[in-house]
Coordinates of C-alpha atoms in Angstrom, one line a residue:
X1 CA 0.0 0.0 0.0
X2 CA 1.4 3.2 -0.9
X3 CA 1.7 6.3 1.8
X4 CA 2.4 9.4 1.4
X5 CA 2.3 12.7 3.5
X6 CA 0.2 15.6 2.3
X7 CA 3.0 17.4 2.2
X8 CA 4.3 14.9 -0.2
X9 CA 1.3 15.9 -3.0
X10 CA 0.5 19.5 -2.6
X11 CA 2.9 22.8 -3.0
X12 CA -0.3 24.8 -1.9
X13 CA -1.7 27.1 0.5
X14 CA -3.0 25.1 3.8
X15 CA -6.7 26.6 4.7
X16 CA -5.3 25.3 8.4
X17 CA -3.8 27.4 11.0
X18 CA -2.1 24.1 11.8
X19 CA 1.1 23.2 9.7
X20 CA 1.2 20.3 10.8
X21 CA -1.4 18.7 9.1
X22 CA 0.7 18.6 6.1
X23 CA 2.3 15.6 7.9
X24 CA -1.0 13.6 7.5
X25 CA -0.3 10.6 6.3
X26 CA -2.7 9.6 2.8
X27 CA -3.0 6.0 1.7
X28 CA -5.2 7.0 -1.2
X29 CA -6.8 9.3 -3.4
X30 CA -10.7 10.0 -5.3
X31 CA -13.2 12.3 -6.3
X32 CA -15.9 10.0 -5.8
X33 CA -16.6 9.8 -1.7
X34 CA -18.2 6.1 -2.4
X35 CA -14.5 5.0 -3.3
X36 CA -12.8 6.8 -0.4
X37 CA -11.0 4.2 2.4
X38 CA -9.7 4.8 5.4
X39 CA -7.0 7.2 4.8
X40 CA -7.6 8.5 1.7
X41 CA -7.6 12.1 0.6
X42 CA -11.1 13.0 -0.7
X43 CA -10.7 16.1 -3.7
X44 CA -14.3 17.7 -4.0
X45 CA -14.8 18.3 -7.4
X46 CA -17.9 20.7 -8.4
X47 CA -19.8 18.7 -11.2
X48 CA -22.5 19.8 -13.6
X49 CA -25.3 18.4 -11.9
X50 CA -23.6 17.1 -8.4
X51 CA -21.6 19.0 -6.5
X52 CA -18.2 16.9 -4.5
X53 CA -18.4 19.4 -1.6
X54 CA -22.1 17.8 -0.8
X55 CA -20.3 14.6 -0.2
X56 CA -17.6 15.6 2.1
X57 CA -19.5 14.3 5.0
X58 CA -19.7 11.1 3.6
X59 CA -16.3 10.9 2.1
X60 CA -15.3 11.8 6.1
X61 CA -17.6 8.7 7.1
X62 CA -15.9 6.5 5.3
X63 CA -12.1 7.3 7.2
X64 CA -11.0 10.3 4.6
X65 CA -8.1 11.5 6.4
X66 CA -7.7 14.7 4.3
X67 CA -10.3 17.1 1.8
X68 CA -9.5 19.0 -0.9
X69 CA -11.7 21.9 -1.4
X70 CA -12.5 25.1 -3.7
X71 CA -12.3 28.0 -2.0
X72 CA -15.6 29.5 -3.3
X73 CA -17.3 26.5 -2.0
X74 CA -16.6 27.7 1.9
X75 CA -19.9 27.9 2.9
X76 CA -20.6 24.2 2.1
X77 CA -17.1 23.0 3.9
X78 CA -16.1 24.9 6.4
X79 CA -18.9 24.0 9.0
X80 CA -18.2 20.7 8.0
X81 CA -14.5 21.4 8.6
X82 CA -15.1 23.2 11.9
X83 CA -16.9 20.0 13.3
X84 CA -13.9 17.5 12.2
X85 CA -10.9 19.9 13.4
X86 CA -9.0 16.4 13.1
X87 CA -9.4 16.0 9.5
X88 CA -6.5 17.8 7.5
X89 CA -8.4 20.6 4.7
X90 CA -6.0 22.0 1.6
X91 CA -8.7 24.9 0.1
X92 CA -7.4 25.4 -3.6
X93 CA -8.7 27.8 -6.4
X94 CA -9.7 24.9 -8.8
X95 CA -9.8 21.1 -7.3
X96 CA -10.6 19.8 -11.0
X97 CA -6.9 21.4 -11.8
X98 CA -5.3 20.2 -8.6
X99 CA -6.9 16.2 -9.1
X100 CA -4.3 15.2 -11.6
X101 CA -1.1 17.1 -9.7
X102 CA -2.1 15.3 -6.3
X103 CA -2.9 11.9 -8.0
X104 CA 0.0 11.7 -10.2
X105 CA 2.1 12.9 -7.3
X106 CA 0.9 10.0 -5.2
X107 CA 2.2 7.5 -7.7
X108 CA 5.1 9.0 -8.6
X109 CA 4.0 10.0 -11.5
X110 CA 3.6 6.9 -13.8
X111 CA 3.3 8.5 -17.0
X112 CA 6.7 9.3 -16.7
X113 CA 7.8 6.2 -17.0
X114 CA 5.8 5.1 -19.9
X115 CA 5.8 5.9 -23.6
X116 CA 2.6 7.6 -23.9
X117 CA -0.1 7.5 -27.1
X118 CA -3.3 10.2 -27.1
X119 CA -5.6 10.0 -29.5
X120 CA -8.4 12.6 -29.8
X121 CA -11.2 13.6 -32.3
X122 CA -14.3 13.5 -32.8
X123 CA -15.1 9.8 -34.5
X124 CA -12.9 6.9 -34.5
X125 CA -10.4 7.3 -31.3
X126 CA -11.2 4.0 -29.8
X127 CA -10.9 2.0 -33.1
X128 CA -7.6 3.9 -33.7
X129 CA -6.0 3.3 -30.2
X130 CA -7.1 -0.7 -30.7
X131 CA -5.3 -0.5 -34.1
X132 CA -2.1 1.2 -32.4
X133 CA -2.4 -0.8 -29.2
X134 CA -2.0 -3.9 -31.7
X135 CA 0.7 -2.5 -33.6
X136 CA 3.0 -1.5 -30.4
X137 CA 2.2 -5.0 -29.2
X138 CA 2.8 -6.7 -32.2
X139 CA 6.1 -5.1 -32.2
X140 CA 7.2 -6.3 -29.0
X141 CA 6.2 -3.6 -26.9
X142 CA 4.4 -4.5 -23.7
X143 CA 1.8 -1.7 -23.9
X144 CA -1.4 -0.6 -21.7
X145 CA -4.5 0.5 -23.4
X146 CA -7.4 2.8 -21.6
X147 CA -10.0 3.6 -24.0
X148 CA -13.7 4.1 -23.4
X149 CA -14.6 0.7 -24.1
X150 CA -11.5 -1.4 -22.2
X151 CA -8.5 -1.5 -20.1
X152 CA -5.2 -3.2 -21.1
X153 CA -3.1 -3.9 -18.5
X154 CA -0.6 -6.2 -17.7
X155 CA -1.8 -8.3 -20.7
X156 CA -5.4 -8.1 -18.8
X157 CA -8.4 -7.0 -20.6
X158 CA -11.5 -5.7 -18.4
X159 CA -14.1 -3.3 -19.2
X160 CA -14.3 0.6 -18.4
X161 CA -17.0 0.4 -16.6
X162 CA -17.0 4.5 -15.3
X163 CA -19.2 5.1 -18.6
X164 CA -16.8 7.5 -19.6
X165 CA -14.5 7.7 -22.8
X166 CA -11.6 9.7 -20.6
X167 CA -11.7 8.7 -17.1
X168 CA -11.4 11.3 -14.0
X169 CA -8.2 12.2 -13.3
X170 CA -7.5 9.9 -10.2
X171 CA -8.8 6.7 -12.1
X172 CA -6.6 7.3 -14.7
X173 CA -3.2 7.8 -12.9
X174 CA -4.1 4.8 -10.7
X175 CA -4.5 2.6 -13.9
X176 CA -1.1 3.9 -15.4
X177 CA 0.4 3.0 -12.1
X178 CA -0.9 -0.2 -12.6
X179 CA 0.9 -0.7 -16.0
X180 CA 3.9 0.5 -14.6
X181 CA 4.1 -2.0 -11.5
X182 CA 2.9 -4.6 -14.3
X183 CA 5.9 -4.3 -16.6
X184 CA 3.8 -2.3 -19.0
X185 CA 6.4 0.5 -21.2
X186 CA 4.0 1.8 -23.5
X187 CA -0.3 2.9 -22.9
X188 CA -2.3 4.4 -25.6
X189 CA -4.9 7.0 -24.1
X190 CA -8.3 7.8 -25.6
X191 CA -8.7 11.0 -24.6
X192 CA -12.4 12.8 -25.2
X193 CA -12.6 16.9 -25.5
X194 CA -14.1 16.7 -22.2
X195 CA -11.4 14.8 -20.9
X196 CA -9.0 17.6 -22.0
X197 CA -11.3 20.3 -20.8
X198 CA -11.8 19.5 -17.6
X199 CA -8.0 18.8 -16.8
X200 CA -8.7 14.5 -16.6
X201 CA -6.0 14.4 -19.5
X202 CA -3.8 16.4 -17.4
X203 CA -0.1 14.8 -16.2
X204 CA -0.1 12.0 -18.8
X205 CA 2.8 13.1 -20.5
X206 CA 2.3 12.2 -24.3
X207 CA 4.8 11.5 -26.8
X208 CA 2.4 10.8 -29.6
X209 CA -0.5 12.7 -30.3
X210 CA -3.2 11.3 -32.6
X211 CA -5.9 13.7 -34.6
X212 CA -8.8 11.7 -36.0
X213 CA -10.9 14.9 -37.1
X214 CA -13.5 16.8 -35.9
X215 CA -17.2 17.3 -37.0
X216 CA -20.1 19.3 -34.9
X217 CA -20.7 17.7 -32.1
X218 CA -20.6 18.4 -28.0
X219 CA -21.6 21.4 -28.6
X220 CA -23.9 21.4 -25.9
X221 CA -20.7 21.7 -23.7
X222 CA -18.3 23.4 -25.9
X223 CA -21.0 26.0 -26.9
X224 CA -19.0 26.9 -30.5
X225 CA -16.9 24.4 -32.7
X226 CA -14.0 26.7 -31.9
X227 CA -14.1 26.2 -28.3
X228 CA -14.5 22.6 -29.7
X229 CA -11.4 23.1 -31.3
X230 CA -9.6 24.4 -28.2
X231 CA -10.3 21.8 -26.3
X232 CA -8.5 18.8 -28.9
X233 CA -5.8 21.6 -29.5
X234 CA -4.7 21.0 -25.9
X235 CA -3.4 17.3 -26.2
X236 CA -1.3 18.8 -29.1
X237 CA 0.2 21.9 -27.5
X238 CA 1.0 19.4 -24.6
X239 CA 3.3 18.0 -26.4
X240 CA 5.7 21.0 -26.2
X241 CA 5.9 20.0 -22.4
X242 CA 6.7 15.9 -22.9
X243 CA 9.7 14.9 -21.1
X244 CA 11.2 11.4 -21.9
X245 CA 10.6 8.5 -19.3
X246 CA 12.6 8.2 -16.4
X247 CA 14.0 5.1 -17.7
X248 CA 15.3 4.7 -21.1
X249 CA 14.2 2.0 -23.1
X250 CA 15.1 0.5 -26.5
X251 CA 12.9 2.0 -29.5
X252 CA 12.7 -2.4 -30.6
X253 CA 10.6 -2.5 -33.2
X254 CA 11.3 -3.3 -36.8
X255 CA 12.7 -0.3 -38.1
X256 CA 16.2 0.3 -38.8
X257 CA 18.2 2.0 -36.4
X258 CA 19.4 4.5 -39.4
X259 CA 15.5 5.6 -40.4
X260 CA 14.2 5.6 -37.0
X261 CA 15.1 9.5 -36.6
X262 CA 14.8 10.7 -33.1
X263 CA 12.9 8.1 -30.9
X264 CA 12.4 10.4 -28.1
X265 CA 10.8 13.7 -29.9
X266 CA 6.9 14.3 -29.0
X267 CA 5.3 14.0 -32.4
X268 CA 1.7 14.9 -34.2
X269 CA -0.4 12.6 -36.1
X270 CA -2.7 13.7 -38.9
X271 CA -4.4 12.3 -42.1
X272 CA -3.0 14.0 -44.7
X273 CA -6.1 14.9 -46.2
X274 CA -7.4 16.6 -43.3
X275 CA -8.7 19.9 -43.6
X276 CA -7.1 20.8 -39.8
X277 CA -3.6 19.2 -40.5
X278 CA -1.8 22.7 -40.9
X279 CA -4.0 23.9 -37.7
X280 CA -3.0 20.8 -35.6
X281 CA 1.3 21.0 -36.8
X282 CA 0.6 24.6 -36.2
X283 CA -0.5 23.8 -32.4
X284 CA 3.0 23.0 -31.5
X285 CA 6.5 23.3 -32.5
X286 CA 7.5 19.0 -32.1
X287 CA 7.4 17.3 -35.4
X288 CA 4.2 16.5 -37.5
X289 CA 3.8 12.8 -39.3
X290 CA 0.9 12.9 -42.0
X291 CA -0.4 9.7 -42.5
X292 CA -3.5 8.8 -45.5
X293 CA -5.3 6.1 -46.9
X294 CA -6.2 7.5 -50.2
X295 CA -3.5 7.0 -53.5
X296 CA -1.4 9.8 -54.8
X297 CA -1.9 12.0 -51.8
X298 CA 1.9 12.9 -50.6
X299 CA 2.0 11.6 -46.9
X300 CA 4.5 10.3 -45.0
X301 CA 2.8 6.8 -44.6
X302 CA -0.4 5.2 -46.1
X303 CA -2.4 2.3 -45.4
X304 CA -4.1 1.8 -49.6
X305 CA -7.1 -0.6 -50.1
X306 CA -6.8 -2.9 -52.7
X307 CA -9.8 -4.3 -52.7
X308 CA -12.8 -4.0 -50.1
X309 CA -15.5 -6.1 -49.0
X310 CA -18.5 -5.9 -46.1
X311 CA -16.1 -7.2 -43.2
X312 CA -12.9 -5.3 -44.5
X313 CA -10.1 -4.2 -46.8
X314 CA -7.2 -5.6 -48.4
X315 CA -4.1 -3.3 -48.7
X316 CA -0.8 -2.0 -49.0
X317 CA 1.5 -1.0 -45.7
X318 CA 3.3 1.5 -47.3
X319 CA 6.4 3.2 -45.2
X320 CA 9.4 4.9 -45.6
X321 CA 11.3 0.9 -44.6
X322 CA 9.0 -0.8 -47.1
X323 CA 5.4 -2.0 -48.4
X324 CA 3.5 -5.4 -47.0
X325 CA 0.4 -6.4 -47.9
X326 CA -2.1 -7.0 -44.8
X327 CA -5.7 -7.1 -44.6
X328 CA -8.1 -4.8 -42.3
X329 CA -10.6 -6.8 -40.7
X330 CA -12.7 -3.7 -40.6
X331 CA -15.0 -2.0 -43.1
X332 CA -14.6 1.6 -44.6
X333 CA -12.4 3.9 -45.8
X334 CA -12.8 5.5 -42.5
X335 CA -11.4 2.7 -40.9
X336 CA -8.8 2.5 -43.3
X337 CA -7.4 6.1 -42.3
X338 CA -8.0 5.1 -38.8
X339 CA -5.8 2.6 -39.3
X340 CA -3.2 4.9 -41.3
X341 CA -3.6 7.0 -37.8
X342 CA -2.4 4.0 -36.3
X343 CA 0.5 3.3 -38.1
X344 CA 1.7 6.5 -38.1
X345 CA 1.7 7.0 -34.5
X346 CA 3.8 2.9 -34.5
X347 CA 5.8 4.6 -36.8
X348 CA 6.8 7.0 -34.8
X349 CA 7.7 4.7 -31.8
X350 CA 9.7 2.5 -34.5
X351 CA 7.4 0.0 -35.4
X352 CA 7.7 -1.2 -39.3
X353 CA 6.0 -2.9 -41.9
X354 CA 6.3 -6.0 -40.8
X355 CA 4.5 -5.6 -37.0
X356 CA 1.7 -3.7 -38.3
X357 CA 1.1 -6.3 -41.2
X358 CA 0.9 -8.8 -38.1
X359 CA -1.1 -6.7 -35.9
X360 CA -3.9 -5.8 -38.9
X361 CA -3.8 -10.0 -39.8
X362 CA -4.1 -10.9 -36.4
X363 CA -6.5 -7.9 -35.1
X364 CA -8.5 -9.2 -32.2
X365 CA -12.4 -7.9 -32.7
X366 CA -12.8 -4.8 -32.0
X367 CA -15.9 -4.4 -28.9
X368 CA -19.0 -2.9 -30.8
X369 CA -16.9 -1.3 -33.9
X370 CA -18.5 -3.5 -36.7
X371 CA -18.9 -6.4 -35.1
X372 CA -20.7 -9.0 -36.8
X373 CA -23.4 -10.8 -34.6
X374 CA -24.2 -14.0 -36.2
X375 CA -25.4 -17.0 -34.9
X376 CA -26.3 -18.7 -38.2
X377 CA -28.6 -16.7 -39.2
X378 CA -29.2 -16.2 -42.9
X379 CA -28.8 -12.0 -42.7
X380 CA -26.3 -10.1 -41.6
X381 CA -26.4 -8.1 -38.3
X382 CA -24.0 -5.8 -37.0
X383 CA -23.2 -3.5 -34.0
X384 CA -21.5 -0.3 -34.2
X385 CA -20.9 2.7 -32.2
X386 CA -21.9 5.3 -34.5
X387 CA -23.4 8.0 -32.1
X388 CA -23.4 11.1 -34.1
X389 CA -23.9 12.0 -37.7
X390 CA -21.1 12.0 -39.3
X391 CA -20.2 9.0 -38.0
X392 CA -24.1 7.2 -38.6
X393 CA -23.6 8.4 -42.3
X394 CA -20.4 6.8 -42.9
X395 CA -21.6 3.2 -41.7
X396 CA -24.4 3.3 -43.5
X397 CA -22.5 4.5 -46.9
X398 CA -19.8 1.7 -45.9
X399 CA -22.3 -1.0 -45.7
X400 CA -24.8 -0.2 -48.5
X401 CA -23.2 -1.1 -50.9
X402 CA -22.1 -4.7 -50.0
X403 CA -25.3 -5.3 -48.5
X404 CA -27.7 -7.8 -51.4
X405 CA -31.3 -7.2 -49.7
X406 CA -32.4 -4.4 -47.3
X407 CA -30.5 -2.2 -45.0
X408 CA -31.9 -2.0 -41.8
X409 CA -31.1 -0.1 -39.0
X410 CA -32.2 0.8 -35.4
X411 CA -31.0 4.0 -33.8
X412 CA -31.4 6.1 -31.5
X413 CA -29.9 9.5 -29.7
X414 CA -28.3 10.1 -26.3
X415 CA -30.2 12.2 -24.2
X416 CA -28.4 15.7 -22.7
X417 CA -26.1 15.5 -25.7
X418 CA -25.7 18.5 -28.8
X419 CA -29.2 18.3 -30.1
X420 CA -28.0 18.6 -33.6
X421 CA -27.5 14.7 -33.0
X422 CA -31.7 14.2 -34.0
X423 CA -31.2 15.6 -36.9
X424 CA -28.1 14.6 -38.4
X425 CA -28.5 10.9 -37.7
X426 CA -32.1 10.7 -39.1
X427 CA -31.0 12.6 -42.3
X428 CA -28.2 10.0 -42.5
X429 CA -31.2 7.0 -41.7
X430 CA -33.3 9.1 -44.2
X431 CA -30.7 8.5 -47.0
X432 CA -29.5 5.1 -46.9
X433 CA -31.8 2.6 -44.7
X434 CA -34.3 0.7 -46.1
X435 CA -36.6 0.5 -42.9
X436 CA -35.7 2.2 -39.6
X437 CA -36.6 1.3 -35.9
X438 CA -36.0 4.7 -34.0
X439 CA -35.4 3.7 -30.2
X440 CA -33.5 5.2 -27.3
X441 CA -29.9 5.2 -26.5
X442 CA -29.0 6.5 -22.9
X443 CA -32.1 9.2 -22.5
X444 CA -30.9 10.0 -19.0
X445 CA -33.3 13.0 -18.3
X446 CA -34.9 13.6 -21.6
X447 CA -38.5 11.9 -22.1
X448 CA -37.7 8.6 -24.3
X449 CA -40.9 9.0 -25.9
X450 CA -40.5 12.4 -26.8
X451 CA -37.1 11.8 -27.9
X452 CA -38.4 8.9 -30.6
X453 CA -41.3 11.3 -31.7
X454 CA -38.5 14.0 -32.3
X455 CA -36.3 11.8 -34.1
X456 CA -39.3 10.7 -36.4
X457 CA -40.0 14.0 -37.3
X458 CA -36.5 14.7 -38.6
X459 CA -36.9 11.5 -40.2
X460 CA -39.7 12.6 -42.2
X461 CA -38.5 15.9 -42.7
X462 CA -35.2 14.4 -44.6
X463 CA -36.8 11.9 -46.7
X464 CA -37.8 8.8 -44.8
X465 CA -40.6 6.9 -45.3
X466 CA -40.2 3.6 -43.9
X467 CA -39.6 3.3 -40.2
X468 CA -40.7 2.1 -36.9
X469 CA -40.9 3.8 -33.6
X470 CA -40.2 2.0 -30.4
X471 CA -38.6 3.7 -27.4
X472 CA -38.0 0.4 -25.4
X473 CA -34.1 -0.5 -27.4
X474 CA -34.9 -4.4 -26.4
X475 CA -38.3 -4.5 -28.6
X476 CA -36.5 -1.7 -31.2
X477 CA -33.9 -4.9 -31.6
X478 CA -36.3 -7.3 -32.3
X479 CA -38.4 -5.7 -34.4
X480 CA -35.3 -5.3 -36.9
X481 CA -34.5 -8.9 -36.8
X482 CA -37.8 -9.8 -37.4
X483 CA -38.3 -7.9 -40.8
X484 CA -35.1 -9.1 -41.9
X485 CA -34.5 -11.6 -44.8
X486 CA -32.1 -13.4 -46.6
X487 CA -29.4 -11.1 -47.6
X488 CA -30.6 -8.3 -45.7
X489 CA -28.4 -6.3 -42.9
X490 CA -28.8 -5.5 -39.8
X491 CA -27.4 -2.7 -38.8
X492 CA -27.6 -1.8 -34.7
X493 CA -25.8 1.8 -34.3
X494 CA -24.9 4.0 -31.5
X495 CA -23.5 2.1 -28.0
X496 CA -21.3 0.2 -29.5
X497 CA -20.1 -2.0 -27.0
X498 CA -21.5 0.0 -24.0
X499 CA -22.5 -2.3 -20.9
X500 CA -25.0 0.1 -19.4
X501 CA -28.3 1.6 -20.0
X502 CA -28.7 5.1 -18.2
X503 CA -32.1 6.9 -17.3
X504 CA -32.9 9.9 -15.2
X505 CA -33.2 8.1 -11.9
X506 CA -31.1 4.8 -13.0
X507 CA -28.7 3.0 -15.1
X508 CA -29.2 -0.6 -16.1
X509 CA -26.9 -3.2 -17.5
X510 CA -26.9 -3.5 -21.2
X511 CA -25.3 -4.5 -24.1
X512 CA -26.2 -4.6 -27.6
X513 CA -24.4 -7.1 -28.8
X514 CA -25.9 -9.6 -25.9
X515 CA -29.4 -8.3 -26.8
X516 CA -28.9 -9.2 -29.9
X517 CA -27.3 -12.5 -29.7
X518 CA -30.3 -13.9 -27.3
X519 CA -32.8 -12.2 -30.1
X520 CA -31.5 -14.0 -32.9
X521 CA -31.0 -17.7 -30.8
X522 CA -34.8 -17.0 -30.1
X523 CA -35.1 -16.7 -33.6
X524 CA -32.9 -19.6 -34.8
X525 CA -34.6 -22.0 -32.3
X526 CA -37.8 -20.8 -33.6
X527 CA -37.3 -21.7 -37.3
X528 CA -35.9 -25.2 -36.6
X529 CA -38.3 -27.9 -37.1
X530 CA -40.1 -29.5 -34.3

């Protein structure tokens, strides 16, 4: 167990008269007073909709030995303090800004000691940190992975099960502790604007920094697509501040020693046909790799389809050390410069041809990402995160034209997300699917009825005509599967591999691809002859 004195994680202003309660000893730190243990130091952190400093009492209920607290929330602490004089209280201007100093001071700062990947945008980071996570692997690299839908570490896979894509800040530096006590040298970060906004991304020290793109979306919290921008510019100008790990390791890899260039220089990762690639090299004054899937565009390293099919793409590796053929067990172009992204970012690490031709052959499935569901039936389903969009449309252009019947899809919209959301995911339904069932995905406070009757009426006003309404996701499923026919596709977008349903006053355990499973069994068993 680790211990450290207070004095040991803050160079701040005590809101004690007593300096000696910097010698309090801590055995642990959170934001969430449900996780604190005896000893721990609880950091109130004011939240959207639930304010930390409400929970103090709590947190000191279950043995917090220490608080830190905002200093404009003293009416809510200080009584609270005056009545526990024995509990140590460090008052700070911003606890969200001071999480990730304290918890990355308490252990040792772990980032430090790893090589660090961060890949941001606004589609496609988790596919692209499983594509990297596989190539750094596949290169010898014993490499961590925290992405909104796993953890990697040690060589153990479990799921994220905080329901968010970028982790609170004390989560996250207890996980790359973890690697590091594991034997883990590299971790690839998904790392959400939010993340980077409200200082969770903080202290992680990347070397490599991936930009997937950006479309409208979270605007809700961002307000304007610059602020948007702002926020994904911050992973990049944090590069300007990456130091090298404490221990130095051997770049390994495949490439030689002569091409590798300088191993230990923070570095940018764009798609060369990205219309914010000069924005993003311009964020930062480390070195910028451009990366493409699409011929005769001039980029430092491509990833070229050769042929393409309904469950992926054959290609061409191409780097500056040589050109493999592979194959991309995933569909799209998208996914094809997700997995440029990928390579680009191994590149840069010194990983070659040669591992990422093994890692794209040997790809383990990636959770909800167009994952087939198929239990024998004679139809095609599929599960896919698309949650926005940008991001609906491209699945459905990807699959349309390698599907032989009807393209059906169920969708729905997260509630308390950018409204634009209803409307751009039903003109994208509107264009390409056959027959839609509009349901719910995560309505948390919004009415799920409502939501489906708003959805429709986007629908409608963007072309569709055939489509379903069901706000219960279970029924939504198996309506789908029950119109479909030979050589039609199923197509079930939005949550991905998600394990939870979430509702105003609950969250439930869920998961598409389970749903759907059980559906089509029931269906299979059905058929058979009796």
């Amino acid at each position: 167990m680790l211990n450290k004195s207070l004095r040991d994680l803050v160079d701040l202003p005590t809101s004690s008269e007593d300096p000696s309660s910097l010698a309090t000893v801590i055995t642990g730190v959170t934001q969430d007073s449900r996780a604190v243990r005896p000893g721990d130091l609880f950091v109130a952190i004011p939240g959207f909709s639930v304010d930390g400093h409400l929970y103090i009492g709590d947190a000191i209920t279950n043995g917090a030995a220490a608080l830190v607290v905002q200093s404009d929330r003293r009416d809510i602490w200080q009584p609270i303090a005056d009545s526990n004089p024995d509990i140590a209280v460090i008052s700070v201007g911003d606890t969200r800004a001071a999480l990730p100093e304290i918890a990355a001071a308490f252990h040792d700062f772990p980032a430090q000691k790893l090589t660090v990947v961060g890949v941001t945008g606004t589609d496609g980071k988790s596919t692209t940190t499983y594509l990297t996570h596989a190539m750094l692997t596949a290169a010898g690299h014993q490499t961590g992975l925290l992405n909104g839908v796993e953890f990697h570490i040690g060589g153990e896979w479990t799921r994220n099960e905080t329901g968010e894509t970028t982790p609170e800040a004390d989560i996250i530096q207890a996980r790359l502790a973890e690697m590091v006590a594991a034997g883990d040298t590299h971790a690839v970060l998904e790392v959400s604007s939010h993340g980077l906004d409200l200082h969770r991304a903080d202290q992680i020290n990347v070397q490599v920094a991936v930009f997937t793109g950006l479309s409208d979306d979270h605007l809700d919290f961002h307000q304007t697509r610059e602020q948007y921008l702002a926020a994904k510019l911050k992973l990049f100008q944090s590069l300007e501040d990456h130091v090298p790990p404490f221990s130095p390791r051997s770049a390994g890899g495949d490439v030689p020693k002569e091409q590798r260039g300088d191993l230990e220089s923070a570095t940018a990762v764009v798609r060369a046909e990205d219309p914010l690639s000069e924005t993003i090299a311009a964020a930062h004054s480390r070195q910028t790799l451009v990366a493409t899937a699409i011929a005769d565009t001039k980029a430092d390293l491509s990833i070229l389809p050769a042929s393409q099919d309904a469950t992926g793409s054959d290609v061409r590796v191409v780097t500056p050390a040589g050109a493999l053929a592979a194959r991309v067990p995933l569909p799209g172009d998208y996914n094809l410069g997700n997995a440029a992204l990928a390579a680009g970012a191994a590149w840069s690490l010194g990983v070659g041809p040669i591992a990422m031709q093994a890692a794209l052959n040997n790809l383990r499935p990636v959770p909800g990402r167009m994952e087939s569901i198929d239990v024998g039936q004679p139809f095609t389903v599929m599960v896919d995160a698309a949650a926005t969009g940008p991001a609906l449309d491209l699945a459905l252009q990807t699959l349309k034209p390698h599907t032989v019947g009807r393209l059906i899809l169920v969708f729905g919209v997260a509630g308390e997300r950018d409204p634009v959301r209803k409307s751009s995911m039903a003109k994208a339904a509107a264009l390409y699917a056959d027959h839609t069932v509009i349901t719910n995905e995560n309505p948390r406070s919004e009415d799920p009825v409502e939501m489906v009757d708003e959805i429709a009426q986007h629908l409608v006003a963007a072309g569709g005509q055939y489509f379903d309404k069901e706000s219960d996701r279970r029924q939504a499923i198996e309506r789908a599967i029950s119109l479909a026919k030979p050589g039609d596709l199923v197509l079930i977008a939005g949550k991905g591999a998600e394990p939870t349903m979430i509702y105003a006053d609950r969250i439930e355990p869920w998961d598409d691809r389970v749903v759907a499973r059980d559906l089509l069994r029931g269906l299979m068993s059905e058929r058979l002859p009796h």
